[in-house]
């Protein structure tokens, strides 16, 4: 038996191709949305892996430097580094802000690192160009996604920084590219107040009768302008060290919160990206419904156009299942055409997204199966209508 | 009236009735139709609108079931208790050929596959079905358009292809519903010649429903249907040459 669906598609290939193109663009958007979500998860994982840390020490009762504000004294790392089983501990600060050069402006996550030893946790693992930060001030390493170039001068708060190195795939959980600068500079950028605020604060202190002694005022102002804070201490353990025991020790004796990489990943994916994931999920549902409606409408219209032919087919003895099969095959073919176009569109569009888009083969297979299911369901209306066609319609009268 | 066992070939109808609706709104479209067409014979069925012509055609075509009466096809009783829709479908596929007023060819199949389709639907392998279809196309002198699509054919060519499709399964009965209506005189006569030749060659009983004054004189026998009752008349049997 010849394929009636195949012959019809070949006969009206333009109609199928253009309908498939429209459907394909919708599927492309759907795949891209899924890719954006995967990219967010991947960014979170890359952030944790690239840090080179085994443990993340943060302020007690907080979810760490990305999900909640965390403040620690910047000398705590010494106590942690001295623990048995700890290979290295390093302060780190994180702050999202808008920075610019003469040429370009970008929203970035500013990361403060202890300069001098690029093997410490928190440092970018590899560079695409240039070198690591080697001076204590005013040098920066930027993720290439920030758009900054090697040698470019960045203005961050009050100071200027020279980009000495470029790295890649170092982004925040929200997709902002990272710019690494020396810790002291980052602390200043994060905690230092502007001159007017400092003057107003001094006036308030001077006006307080309890603090009438000038030495007390000096001490209070110094405390209020304290910049000796970091957001987290990243800890690398020695091979074979007992992670749980060390984490528990820090929790108990340093009165701090400690997360390992798995816990950090759960925080990033489960809490930080959860809202975005729900939003993307809802978009996927809406796009699926729109796709189903389009396929149903197109297949219904194509079937309506063939009512007389269907009546003739039934009159000359075609089985209902042959006719239903023809419509189902056409719907599935439309879905496959749409999926191929959508997959190609999503693949070519992915590099142009501002966020990292990951198109996993697993997602593509799931997407294809979903498209085929949607098309099969969407064809039911047309099949129902075709099965209702009376063969007597071919005879007229 | 002849008994079916006395005329095993062709179609025999006895007291066929069809009622639409129930109670006071019931309409008797057929009130006891008697008809007999021998194998190899072409008869005309004429009648005004509303006479029951279409209902009779649908009963003959196994599209609707009659309310009462008997129908025999090559001596086999067709309408009986226990017929299922699937059986009627198989009956239409294997034992009844259809030729319509408009050719109603499947637009996405070429001429050869349009003709071969009923055999393919019956489960015959494609090469054999196409081979038989090609034989018919040759008989109808249209084999040179076998690979053409229906939209590339003239009206006369399309009707010849439709006739070939109606005959490809060698059905004992062919129902032709106004097959010459859209054609001019010359083409109408050509179609009638083909039908008569096919009836002879394939021993089919062909019933031509028509209003066409051009072809009515060509029938040897004509059934007039009025108010759901058929009356047989001798036709002129005018030669088609």
Coordinates of C-alpha atoms in Angstrom, one line a residue:
Chain A
X1 CA 0.0 0.0 0.0
X2 CA 1.3 3.4 -0.9
X3 CA 1.8 6.1 1.7
X4 CA -1.2 8.4 1.2
X5 CA 0.2 10.9 3.8
X6 CA 3.6 10.9 2.1
X7 CA 2.1 11.5 -1.4
X8 CA -0.1 14.3 0.0
X9 CA 2.9 16.0 1.7
X10 CA 5.0 15.7 -1.5
X11 CA 2.1 17.2 -3.5
X12 CA 1.6 20.1 -1.1
X13 CA 5.2 20.4 0.1
X14 CA 5.1 24.2 0.1
X15 CA 2.2 24.3 2.4
X16 CA 3.9 21.8 4.8
X17 CA 7.2 23.5 4.6
X18 CA 6.0 26.9 5.4
X19 CA 3.7 25.6 8.1
X20 CA 6.7 23.6 9.4
X21 CA 8.8 26.8 9.3
X22 CA 6.3 28.6 11.5
X23 CA 6.0 25.7 13.9
X24 CA 9.8 25.2 13.8
X25 CA 10.4 28.8 15.0
X26 CA 8.0 28.2 17.9
X27 CA 9.8 24.9 18.7
X28 CA 13.1 26.8 18.3
X29 CA 12.0 29.3 21.0
X30 CA 10.9 26.4 23.2
X31 CA 14.3 24.6 22.8
X32 CA 16.1 27.8 23.5
X33 CA 14.1 28.4 26.7
X34 CA 15.0 25.0 27.9
X35 CA 18.6 25.7 26.9
X36 CA 18.6 29.0 28.9
X37 CA 17.5 27.0 32.0
X38 CA 20.2 24.4 31.4
X39 CA 22.7 27.2 30.9
X40 CA 21.7 28.7 34.3
X41 CA 22.2 25.4 36.0
X42 CA 25.5 24.9 34.1
X43 CA 26.7 28.3 35.1
X44 CA 26.0 27.6 38.7
X45 CA 27.9 24.3 38.5
X46 CA 30.7 25.9 36.6
X47 CA 30.9 28.6 39.3
X48 CA 31.3 26.1 42.0
X49 CA 33.7 23.9 40.1
X50 CA 35.8 26.8 38.9
X51 CA 36.2 28.1 42.4
X52 CA 38.4 25.2 43.3
X53 CA 37.0 25.0 46.8
X54 CA 35.8 22.0 48.7
X55 CA 34.0 24.0 51.4
X56 CA 32.3 27.4 51.5
X57 CA 32.4 29.1 54.8
X58 CA 29.8 31.8 55.2
X59 CA 28.0 33.8 57.9
X60 CA 26.0 31.8 60.3
X61 CA 22.3 31.2 59.4
X62 CA 22.8 32.4 55.8
X63 CA 22.6 30.6 52.5
X64 CA 26.0 31.8 51.4
X65 CA 27.5 34.5 49.3
X66 CA 25.1 34.2 46.2
X67 CA 21.7 33.5 47.7
X68 CA 21.9 35.7 50.8
X69 CA 24.2 38.5 52.1
X70 CA 27.1 37.1 54.1
X71 CA 29.7 39.0 56.1
X72 CA 32.8 37.6 57.8
X73 CA 35.8 39.2 59.4
X74 CA 38.7 39.1 56.9
X75 CA 41.1 37.5 59.4
X76 CA 38.9 34.4 60.0
X77 CA 40.7 32.6 57.2
X78 CA 43.8 32.2 59.3
X79 CA 41.9 30.1 61.9
X80 CA 40.5 27.9 59.2
X81 CA 43.7 27.5 57.3
X82 CA 45.3 26.3 60.5
X83 CA 42.9 23.4 60.9
X84 CA 44.2 19.9 60.3
X85 CA 43.3 18.7 56.8
X86 CA 42.9 22.1 55.3
X87 CA 45.3 22.7 52.3
X88 CA 44.3 26.4 51.7
X89 CA 41.8 29.0 52.7
X90 CA 41.2 32.3 51.0
X91 CA 38.9 35.3 51.5
X92 CA 36.6 36.2 48.7
X93 CA 34.0 39.0 48.1
X94 CA 31.2 39.0 45.6
X95 CA 29.3 42.1 44.4
X96 CA 27.2 42.7 41.4
X97 CA 27.5 46.2 39.9
X98 CA 27.6 48.1 36.7
X99 CA 31.1 49.0 35.5
X100 CA 32.4 50.7 32.4
X101 CA 35.4 51.6 30.3
X102 CA 35.7 54.4 27.8
X103 CA 34.3 52.1 25.2
X104 CA 31.9 49.8 26.9
X105 CA 29.6 49.3 29.8
X106 CA 28.7 46.0 31.4
X107 CA 26.9 44.5 34.4
X108 CA 29.3 42.2 36.1
X109 CA 29.9 40.3 39.3
X110 CA 33.0 41.8 40.9
X111 CA 35.1 39.2 42.7
X112 CA 37.7 40.2 45.3
X113 CA 40.7 37.7 45.6
X114 CA 43.7 37.5 47.7
X115 CA 46.5 38.5 45.3
X116 CA 49.8 36.7 45.0
X117 CA 49.0 33.1 44.7
X118 CA 46.7 32.1 41.8
X119 CA 46.5 28.5 43.1
X120 CA 44.3 29.7 46.0
X121 CA 40.6 28.8 45.8
X122 CA 38.5 31.4 44.1
X123 CA 41.0 32.3 41.3
X124 CA 40.0 31.6 37.7
X125 CA 41.5 28.2 36.7
X126 CA 42.7 29.2 33.3
X127 CA 43.1 32.3 31.2
X128 CA 42.4 32.8 27.5
X129 CA 44.8 35.7 27.2
X130 CA 47.1 37.8 29.4
X131 CA 48.2 36.9 32.9
X132 CA 46.8 36.6 36.4
X133 CA 46.6 39.5 38.9
X134 CA 50.1 40.0 40.2
X135 CA 49.9 43.4 42.0
X136 CA 48.1 44.3 45.1
X137 CA 45.9 47.0 43.5
X138 CA 44.3 48.2 40.3
X139 CA 44.6 45.1 38.1
X140 CA 41.7 43.1 36.8
X141 CA 41.0 39.8 35.1
X142 CA 37.7 39.8 33.2
X143 CA 35.4 37.1 31.7
X144 CA 35.4 37.5 28.0
X145 CA 31.5 37.7 28.1
X146 CA 31.9 41.1 29.8
X147 CA 33.1 42.5 26.4
X148 CA 36.2 44.1 28.0
X149 CA 39.5 43.7 26.2
X150 CA 43.0 43.1 27.3
X151 CA 44.7 46.3 28.3
X152 CA 41.4 48.2 28.6
X153 CA 40.9 50.5 31.6
X154 CA 37.9 49.9 33.8
X155 CA 36.3 52.4 36.1
X156 CA 35.1 50.7 39.3
X157 CA 33.7 53.0 42.0
X158 CA 36.5 55.6 42.6
X159 CA 39.4 53.8 40.9
X160 CA 40.7 52.7 37.5
X161 CA 41.8 49.1 36.8
X162 CA 43.7 47.7 33.9
X163 CA 42.5 44.4 32.4
X164 CA 45.6 42.1 32.5
X165 CA 43.9 38.8 31.8
X166 CA 40.8 37.3 30.1
X167 CA 39.0 34.2 31.2
X168 CA 35.8 32.4 30.1
X169 CA 32.8 30.6 31.6
X170 CA 33.2 32.5 34.9
X171 CA 29.8 33.9 35.4
X172 CA 27.5 34.5 38.4
X173 CA 24.4 32.3 38.9
X174 CA 22.3 35.0 37.2
X175 CA 24.6 35.0 34.2
X176 CA 26.6 38.1 34.8
X177 CA 30.3 37.8 33.7
X178 CA 32.9 38.0 36.5
X179 CA 35.6 40.6 36.9
X180 CA 38.3 39.6 39.4
X181 CA 40.2 42.3 41.3
X182 CA 42.5 42.3 44.4
X183 CA 40.7 41.7 47.6
X184 CA 41.5 45.1 49.2
X185 CA 40.2 46.9 46.2
X186 CA 37.0 44.8 46.2
X187 CA 36.5 45.4 49.9
X188 CA 36.8 49.1 49.3
X189 CA 34.5 49.0 46.4
X190 CA 31.9 47.0 48.4
X191 CA 32.1 48.7 51.8
X192 CA 33.6 52.2 51.4
X193 CA 31.2 55.0 51.6
X194 CA 31.3 58.2 49.6
X195 CA 32.9 61.4 51.1
X196 CA 29.5 63.1 51.8
X197 CA 28.3 60.1 53.7
X198 CA 31.5 60.0 55.8
X199 CA 31.2 63.7 56.6
X200 CA 27.5 63.3 57.5
X201 CA 28.4 60.3 59.7
X202 CA 31.1 62.3 61.5
X203 CA 28.7 65.2 62.2
X204 CA 26.2 62.7 63.7
X205 CA 28.9 61.2 65.9
X206 CA 30.0 64.7 67.0
X207 CA 26.5 65.7 67.8
X208 CA 25.9 62.8 70.1
X209 CA 26.6 64.0 73.7
X210 CA 27.5 60.4 74.8
X211 CA 30.4 60.5 72.4
X212 CA 31.8 63.9 73.4
X213 CA 35.3 62.7 73.8
X214 CA 37.2 63.2 70.6
X215 CA 39.1 59.9 71.0
X216 CA 35.9 58.0 71.4
X217 CA 34.6 59.8 68.3
X218 CA 37.6 58.8 66.3
X219 CA 37.2 55.2 67.4
X220 CA 33.5 55.1 66.6
X221 CA 34.1 56.6 63.1
X222 CA 36.9 54.1 62.5
X223 CA 34.5 51.3 63.4
X224 CA 31.7 52.6 61.3
X225 CA 34.0 52.8 58.3
X226 CA 35.3 49.3 58.9
X227 CA 36.1 47.6 55.5
X228 CA 37.6 44.5 56.9
X229 CA 34.8 42.2 55.8
X230 CA 34.6 39.4 53.2
X231 CA 31.6 37.5 52.0
X232 CA 33.0 34.0 52.3
X233 CA 36.1 32.0 52.9
X234 CA 36.8 29.3 50.3
X235 CA 38.5 26.2 51.7
X236 CA 40.5 23.6 49.8
X237 CA 41.1 20.3 51.7
X238 CA 44.1 18.1 51.6
X239 CA 43.7 14.8 49.8
X240 CA 42.0 12.3 52.0
X241 CA 40.8 14.9 54.5
X242 CA 37.5 14.2 56.2
X243 CA 35.3 16.9 54.8
X244 CA 32.4 16.3 57.2
X245 CA 34.5 16.4 60.3
X246 CA 36.3 19.6 59.2
X247 CA 33.0 21.2 58.2
X248 CA 31.4 20.3 61.6
X249 CA 34.5 21.6 63.4
X250 CA 34.2 25.0 61.7
X251 CA 30.4 25.1 62.4
X252 CA 30.9 24.2 66.0
X253 CA 34.0 26.2 67.1
X254 CA 34.0 29.1 64.6
X255 CA 30.2 29.5 64.8
X256 CA 30.0 29.8 61.1
X257 CA 27.9 28.1 58.3
X258 CA 29.8 25.7 56.1
X259 CA 28.6 24.2 52.8
X260 CA 30.2 21.6 50.7
X261 CA 30.0 21.7 46.8
X262 CA 26.8 19.5 46.6
X263 CA 25.0 21.7 49.2
X264 CA 26.2 24.8 47.4
X265 CA 24.9 23.4 44.1
X266 CA 21.5 22.6 45.7
X267 CA 21.3 26.2 47.0
X268 CA 22.1 27.6 43.5
X269 CA 19.9 25.3 41.5
X270 CA 17.1 24.7 44.0
X271 CA 16.7 28.2 45.5
X272 CA 18.5 30.8 43.4
X273 CA 17.4 29.5 40.0
X274 CA 14.1 28.0 41.1
X275 CA 11.9 31.0 40.3
X276 CA 13.5 31.3 36.9
X277 CA 13.0 27.6 36.3
X278 CA 9.3 27.9 37.2
X279 CA 9.0 30.9 34.9
X280 CA 10.7 29.0 32.0
X281 CA 8.6 25.9 32.8
X282 CA 5.4 28.0 32.5
X283 CA 6.7 29.4 29.2
X284 CA 7.3 25.9 27.9
X285 CA 3.8 24.9 28.8
X286 CA 2.4 28.0 27.0
X287 CA 4.5 27.4 24.0
X288 CA 3.5 23.7 23.9
X289 CA -0.2 24.7 24.0
X290 CA 0.4 27.3 21.2
X291 CA 2.2 24.7 19.1
X292 CA -0.6 22.2 19.7
X293 CA -3.2 24.7 18.7
X294 CA -1.3 25.6 15.5
X295 CA -0.8 22.0 14.5
X296 CA -4.4 21.2 15.3
X297 CA -5.6 24.1 13.3
X298 CA -3.4 23.3 10.3
X299 CA -4.2 19.6 10.2
X300 CA -7.9 20.4 10.7
X301 CA -7.7 22.9 7.7
X302 CA -5.8 20.5 5.6
X303 CA -8.3 17.7 6.3
X304 CA -11.2 20.1 5.7
X305 CA -9.7 20.7 2.2
X306 CA -9.8 17.0 1.5
X307 CA -13.3 16.2 2.7
X308 CA -14.5 15.2 -0.8
X309 CA -11.4 13.0 -1.4
X310 CA -11.9 11.4 2.0
X311 CA -15.5 10.7 1.1
X312 CA -14.3 9.1 -2.2
X313 CA -11.7 7.1 -0.4
X314 CA -14.3 5.8 2.0
X315 CA -16.7 5.0 -0.8
X316 CA -14.1 2.9 -2.7
X317 CA -13.5 1.0 0.5
X318 CA -10.6 2.6 2.4
X319 CA -10.6 1.6 6.0
X320 CA -11.1 4.2 8.7
X321 CA -7.7 3.3 10.2
X322 CA -6.0 4.0 6.9
X323 CA -7.6 7.5 6.8
X324 CA -6.8 8.1 10.4
X325 CA -3.3 6.9 9.8
X326 CA -2.9 9.3 6.9
X327 CA -3.9 12.3 9.0
X328 CA -1.8 11.2 12.0
X329 CA 1.2 10.7 9.7
X330 CA 0.8 14.1 8.3
X331 CA 0.6 15.7 11.8
X332 CA 3.7 13.8 12.8
X333 CA 5.5 14.8 9.6
X334 CA 4.6 18.4 10.3
X335 CA 6.0 18.0 13.8
X336 CA 9.2 16.4 12.5
X337 CA 9.7 19.2 9.9
X338 CA 9.0 21.8 12.6
X339 CA 11.4 20.1 15.0
X340 CA 14.2 19.9 12.5
X341 CA 13.8 23.6 11.6
X342 CA 13.4 24.5 15.3
X343 CA 16.5 22.6 16.3
X344 CA 18.6 24.2 13.5
X345 CA 17.2 27.7 14.5
X346 CA 17.9 27.1 18.2
X347 CA 21.5 25.8 17.5
X348 CA 22.3 28.9 15.4
X349 CA 20.6 31.3 17.8
X350 CA 22.2 29.9 21.0
X351 CA 25.6 31.8 20.6
X352 CA 23.7 35.1 20.2
X353 CA 21.9 34.9 23.5
X354 CA 23.3 37.1 26.2
X355 CA 23.1 34.2 28.6
X356 CA 24.8 30.8 28.3
X357 CA 22.5 28.4 26.4
X358 CA 23.1 24.7 26.6
X359 CA 21.2 22.5 24.1
X360 CA 21.5 19.0 25.5
X361 CA 20.9 16.0 23.2
X362 CA 18.7 14.6 26.0
X363 CA 16.5 17.7 25.9
X364 CA 16.3 17.5 22.1
X365 CA 15.1 13.9 22.3
X366 CA 12.6 14.8 25.0
X367 CA 11.5 17.8 22.9
X368 CA 11.1 15.6 19.8
X369 CA 9.0 13.1 21.7
X370 CA 6.9 15.9 23.2
X371 CA 6.4 17.4 19.7
X372 CA 5.3 14.1 18.3
X373 CA 2.9 13.6 21.3
X374 CA 1.5 17.1 20.8
X375 CA 1.1 16.6 17.1
X376 CA -0.6 13.2 17.6
X377 CA -3.0 14.8 20.1
X378 CA -3.6 17.8 17.9
X379 CA -4.5 15.5 15.0
X380 CA -7.4 13.9 17.0
X381 CA -9.8 16.6 16.1
X382 CA -9.2 16.2 12.4
X383 CA -9.3 12.4 12.6
X384 CA -12.6 12.6 14.4
X385 CA -14.0 14.8 11.7
X386 CA -12.6 12.6 8.9
X387 CA -14.1 9.5 10.4
X388 CA -17.5 11.3 10.5
X389 CA -17.4 11.9 6.8
X390 CA -20.2 10.0 5.1
X391 CA -19.1 8.1 2.0
X392 CA -22.4 9.1 0.5
X393 CA -21.1 12.6 0.2
X394 CA -19.1 11.4 -2.8
X395 CA -22.3 10.4 -4.5
X396 CA -24.0 13.8 -4.1
X397 CA -27.7 14.0 -4.0
Chain B
X1 CA -39.8 -11.7 -11.7
X2 CA -36.8 -13.9 -12.2
X3 CA -35.4 -15.8 -9.3
X4 CA -31.8 -15.1 -8.3
X5 CA -30.6 -18.6 -9.0
X6 CA -32.0 -18.3 -12.5
X7 CA -29.8 -15.2 -13.1
X8 CA -26.6 -15.7 -11.1
X9 CA -24.6 -12.9 -12.9
X10 CA -25.4 -9.2 -12.6
X11 CA -27.6 -7.4 -10.1
X12 CA -31.1 -8.2 -9.0
X13 CA -33.3 -6.1 -6.8
X14 CA -36.6 -7.1 -5.3
X15 CA -39.0 -4.9 -3.4
X16 CA -36.3 -2.6 -2.1
X17 CA -37.7 0.0 0.3
X18 CA -36.1 2.8 2.2
X19 CA -37.8 4.9 4.9
X20 CA -36.1 8.0 6.4
X21 CA -37.3 9.0 9.9
X22 CA -40.0 7.6 12.1
X23 CA -43.6 8.2 12.9
X24 CA -45.5 11.1 11.3
X25 CA -42.3 12.6 9.9
X26 CA -41.2 9.4 8.2
X27 CA -40.6 9.7 4.4
X28 CA -40.7 6.7 2.1
X29 CA -37.9 7.4 -0.4
X30 CA -38.1 4.0 -2.0
X31 CA -41.5 2.2 -2.1
X32 CA -40.6 -1.2 -3.6
X33 CA -38.0 -1.0 -6.3
X34 CA -37.6 -3.9 -8.7
X35 CA -34.6 -3.9 -11.0
X36 CA -32.4 -6.4 -12.9
X37 CA -29.2 -5.7 -14.8
X38 CA -27.4 -8.6 -16.4
X39 CA -23.6 -8.9 -16.5
X40 CA -22.2 -7.1 -19.6
X41 CA -25.3 -4.8 -19.8
X42 CA -25.6 -1.0 -19.5
X43 CA -28.9 0.4 -18.3
X44 CA -30.1 3.9 -17.7
X45 CA -31.8 5.1 -14.5
X46 CA -33.6 8.3 -15.0
X47 CA -36.0 10.3 -12.9
X48 CA -36.8 13.8 -11.7
X49 CA -35.3 15.4 -8.6
X50 CA -36.8 13.9 -5.4
X51 CA -37.9 10.7 -7.2
X52 CA -35.6 8.5 -5.0
X53 CA -32.8 8.2 -7.5
X54 CA -30.0 9.2 -5.1
X55 CA -31.4 6.9 -2.4
X56 CA -31.5 4.0 -4.8
X57 CA -27.9 4.8 -5.9
X58 CA -26.8 4.8 -2.2
X59 CA -28.6 1.5 -1.5
X60 CA -27.0 0.0 -4.6
X61 CA -23.6 1.4 -3.6
X62 CA -23.8 -0.2 -0.1
X63 CA -23.6 3.2 1.4
X64 CA -26.9 3.0 3.2
X65 CA -28.9 0.0 4.1
X66 CA -32.5 -0.4 2.8
X67 CA -35.4 -0.7 5.2
X68 CA -36.7 -3.8 3.4
X69 CA -36.3 -5.8 0.2
X70 CA -33.6 -8.0 -1.2
X71 CA -30.6 -7.3 -3.4
X72 CA -28.5 -10.0 -5.1
X73 CA -25.1 -9.5 -6.6
X74 CA -24.0 -12.3 -8.9
X75 CA -26.6 -14.4 -7.2
X76 CA -25.3 -13.6 -3.7
X77 CA -27.8 -12.0 -1.3
X78 CA -26.2 -8.7 -0.2
X79 CA -28.7 -7.2 2.2
X80 CA -29.5 -9.5 5.0
X81 CA -29.6 -9.4 8.8
X82 CA -26.3 -9.1 10.4
X83 CA -24.4 -6.9 7.9
X84 CA -21.8 -4.8 9.5
X85 CA -20.4 -1.5 8.2
X86 CA -17.0 -3.2 7.6
X87 CA -18.7 -5.8 5.4
X88 CA -20.4 -3.0 3.4
X89 CA -17.0 -1.3 3.1
X90 CA -15.4 -4.5 1.8
X91 CA -18.4 -4.9 -0.6
X92 CA -17.9 -1.4 -2.0
X93 CA -14.1 -2.1 -2.3
X94 CA -14.3 -5.5 -4.0
X95 CA -17.6 -5.8 -5.8
X96 CA -18.9 -2.3 -6.7
X97 CA -17.3 0.2 -9.0
X98 CA -18.1 3.9 -8.9
X99 CA -18.0 6.6 -11.5
X100 CA -19.1 10.1 -10.4
X101 CA -20.4 13.2 -12.1
X102 CA -17.1 14.9 -11.4
X103 CA -14.1 12.6 -11.6
X104 CA -13.1 13.1 -7.9
X105 CA -9.6 11.8 -8.5
X106 CA -7.2 11.9 -5.6
X107 CA -5.2 15.1 -6.4
X108 CA -2.0 13.9 -4.7
X109 CA -1.8 10.6 -6.6
X110 CA -0.7 10.3 -10.2
X111 CA -3.0 8.7 -12.8
X112 CA -1.6 5.2 -12.4
X113 CA -1.9 5.2 -8.6
X114 CA -5.4 6.7 -8.8
X115 CA -6.5 3.8 -10.9
X116 CA -4.5 1.2 -8.9
X117 CA -5.7 2.5 -5.5
X118 CA -8.8 0.2 -5.1
X119 CA -6.6 -2.8 -5.7
X120 CA -3.9 -1.6 -3.3
X121 CA -6.6 -1.0 -0.7
X122 CA -7.7 -4.6 -1.2
X123 CA -4.2 -5.6 -0.2
X124 CA -2.7 -6.4 -3.6
X125 CA 1.0 -5.6 -3.9
X126 CA 1.7 -2.3 -5.6
X127 CA 3.5 -3.7 -8.7
X128 CA 0.6 -6.0 -9.5
X129 CA -2.0 -3.4 -8.8
X130 CA -0.2 -0.9 -11.0
X131 CA 0.2 -3.5 -13.8
X132 CA -3.6 -4.1 -13.8
X133 CA -4.2 -0.4 -13.7
X134 CA -1.9 0.1 -16.7
X135 CA -3.9 -2.5 -18.6
X136 CA -7.0 -0.6 -18.1
X137 CA -5.4 2.7 -19.0
X138 CA -4.3 1.0 -22.2
X139 CA -7.8 -0.2 -22.9
X140 CA -9.0 3.3 -22.4
X141 CA -6.2 4.7 -24.6
X142 CA -4.8 6.9 -21.9
X143 CA -1.7 5.0 -20.9
X144 CA 0.5 7.9 -22.1
X145 CA -0.8 10.0 -19.1
X146 CA -0.1 7.4 -16.5
X147 CA 2.5 9.5 -14.7
X148 CA 0.5 12.8 -15.0
X149 CA -1.2 14.3 -12.0
X150 CA -5.0 14.8 -12.2
X151 CA -4.6 18.6 -12.4
X152 CA -2.7 18.1 -15.7
X153 CA -5.5 16.2 -17.4
X154 CA -8.4 17.5 -19.5
X155 CA -12.0 16.9 -18.3
X156 CA -12.4 14.0 -20.7
X157 CA -9.1 12.4 -19.7
X158 CA -10.1 12.8 -16.0
X159 CA -13.4 11.0 -16.6
X160 CA -11.6 8.2 -18.4
X161 CA -9.3 7.8 -15.5
X162 CA -12.3 7.8 -13.1
X163 CA -13.9 5.0 -15.2
X164 CA -10.7 3.0 -15.1
X165 CA -10.6 3.4 -11.3
X166 CA -14.2 2.2 -11.1
X167 CA -13.4 -0.9 -13.1
X168 CA -10.0 -1.8 -11.9
X169 CA -11.2 -4.4 -9.4
X170 CA -13.4 -6.0 -12.1
X171 CA -16.5 -5.4 -10.0
X172 CA -19.7 -7.2 -11.1
X173 CA -21.6 -3.9 -10.7
X174 CA -20.6 -0.4 -11.7
X175 CA -22.6 2.6 -10.6
X176 CA -22.1 5.7 -12.8
X177 CA -23.7 8.8 -11.4
X178 CA -24.2 11.4 -14.1
X179 CA -20.9 10.5 -15.8
X180 CA -21.5 12.7 -18.9
X181 CA -23.1 15.7 -17.2
X182 CA -20.0 18.1 -17.5
X183 CA -19.0 16.8 -21.0
X184 CA -19.9 18.0 -24.5
X185 CA -21.8 15.7 -26.9
X186 CA -18.7 14.1 -28.5
X187 CA -17.1 13.4 -25.1
X188 CA -20.3 12.2 -23.6
X189 CA -20.7 9.7 -26.5
X190 CA -17.0 8.6 -26.0
X191 CA -17.7 7.9 -22.3
X192 CA -20.8 5.9 -23.2
X193 CA -18.8 3.9 -25.7
X194 CA -16.2 3.2 -23.1
X195 CA -18.8 2.1 -20.5
X196 CA -20.4 -0.3 -23.0
X197 CA -17.1 -1.7 -24.1
X198 CA -16.0 -2.2 -20.5
X199 CA -19.3 -3.8 -19.6
X200 CA -18.7 -6.3 -22.4
X201 CA -15.0 -6.8 -21.8
X202 CA -15.3 -7.2 -18.0
X203 CA -18.8 -8.6 -17.8
X204 CA -19.9 -5.8 -15.5
X205 CA -23.5 -4.7 -14.9
X206 CA -23.4 -1.0 -15.3
X207 CA -26.2 1.3 -14.1
X208 CA -25.9 4.9 -15.4
X209 CA -27.9 7.5 -13.5
X210 CA -28.5 10.4 -15.9
X211 CA -30.5 13.4 -16.9
X212 CA -28.5 13.8 -20.0
X213 CA -30.8 13.9 -23.1
X214 CA -27.8 13.2 -25.3
X215 CA -27.2 9.7 -24.0
X216 CA -30.6 8.5 -23.0
X217 CA -31.4 7.3 -26.5
X218 CA -28.3 5.1 -26.4
X219 CA -29.7 2.7 -23.7
X220 CA -31.4 -0.5 -24.7
X221 CA -33.2 -0.5 -21.4
X222 CA -34.1 2.3 -19.1
X223 CA -35.5 2.3 -15.6
X224 CA -37.7 5.4 -14.8
X225 CA -38.0 6.1 -11.1
X226 CA -40.9 8.2 -9.9
X227 CA -42.1 8.6 -6.3
X228 CA -39.8 5.7 -5.2
X229 CA -41.1 3.2 -7.7
X230 CA -39.2 2.0 -10.8
X231 CA -40.8 1.4 -14.2
X232 CA -38.8 -0.5 -16.9
X233 CA -39.0 0.8 -20.4
X234 CA -37.3 -0.3 -23.6
X235 CA -34.8 2.2 -24.9
X236 CA -34.0 3.2 -28.4
X237 CA -30.6 1.5 -28.2
X238 CA -29.2 4.1 -30.7
X239 CA -25.8 3.2 -32.0
X240 CA -23.0 5.2 -30.5
X241 CA -20.9 5.5 -33.7

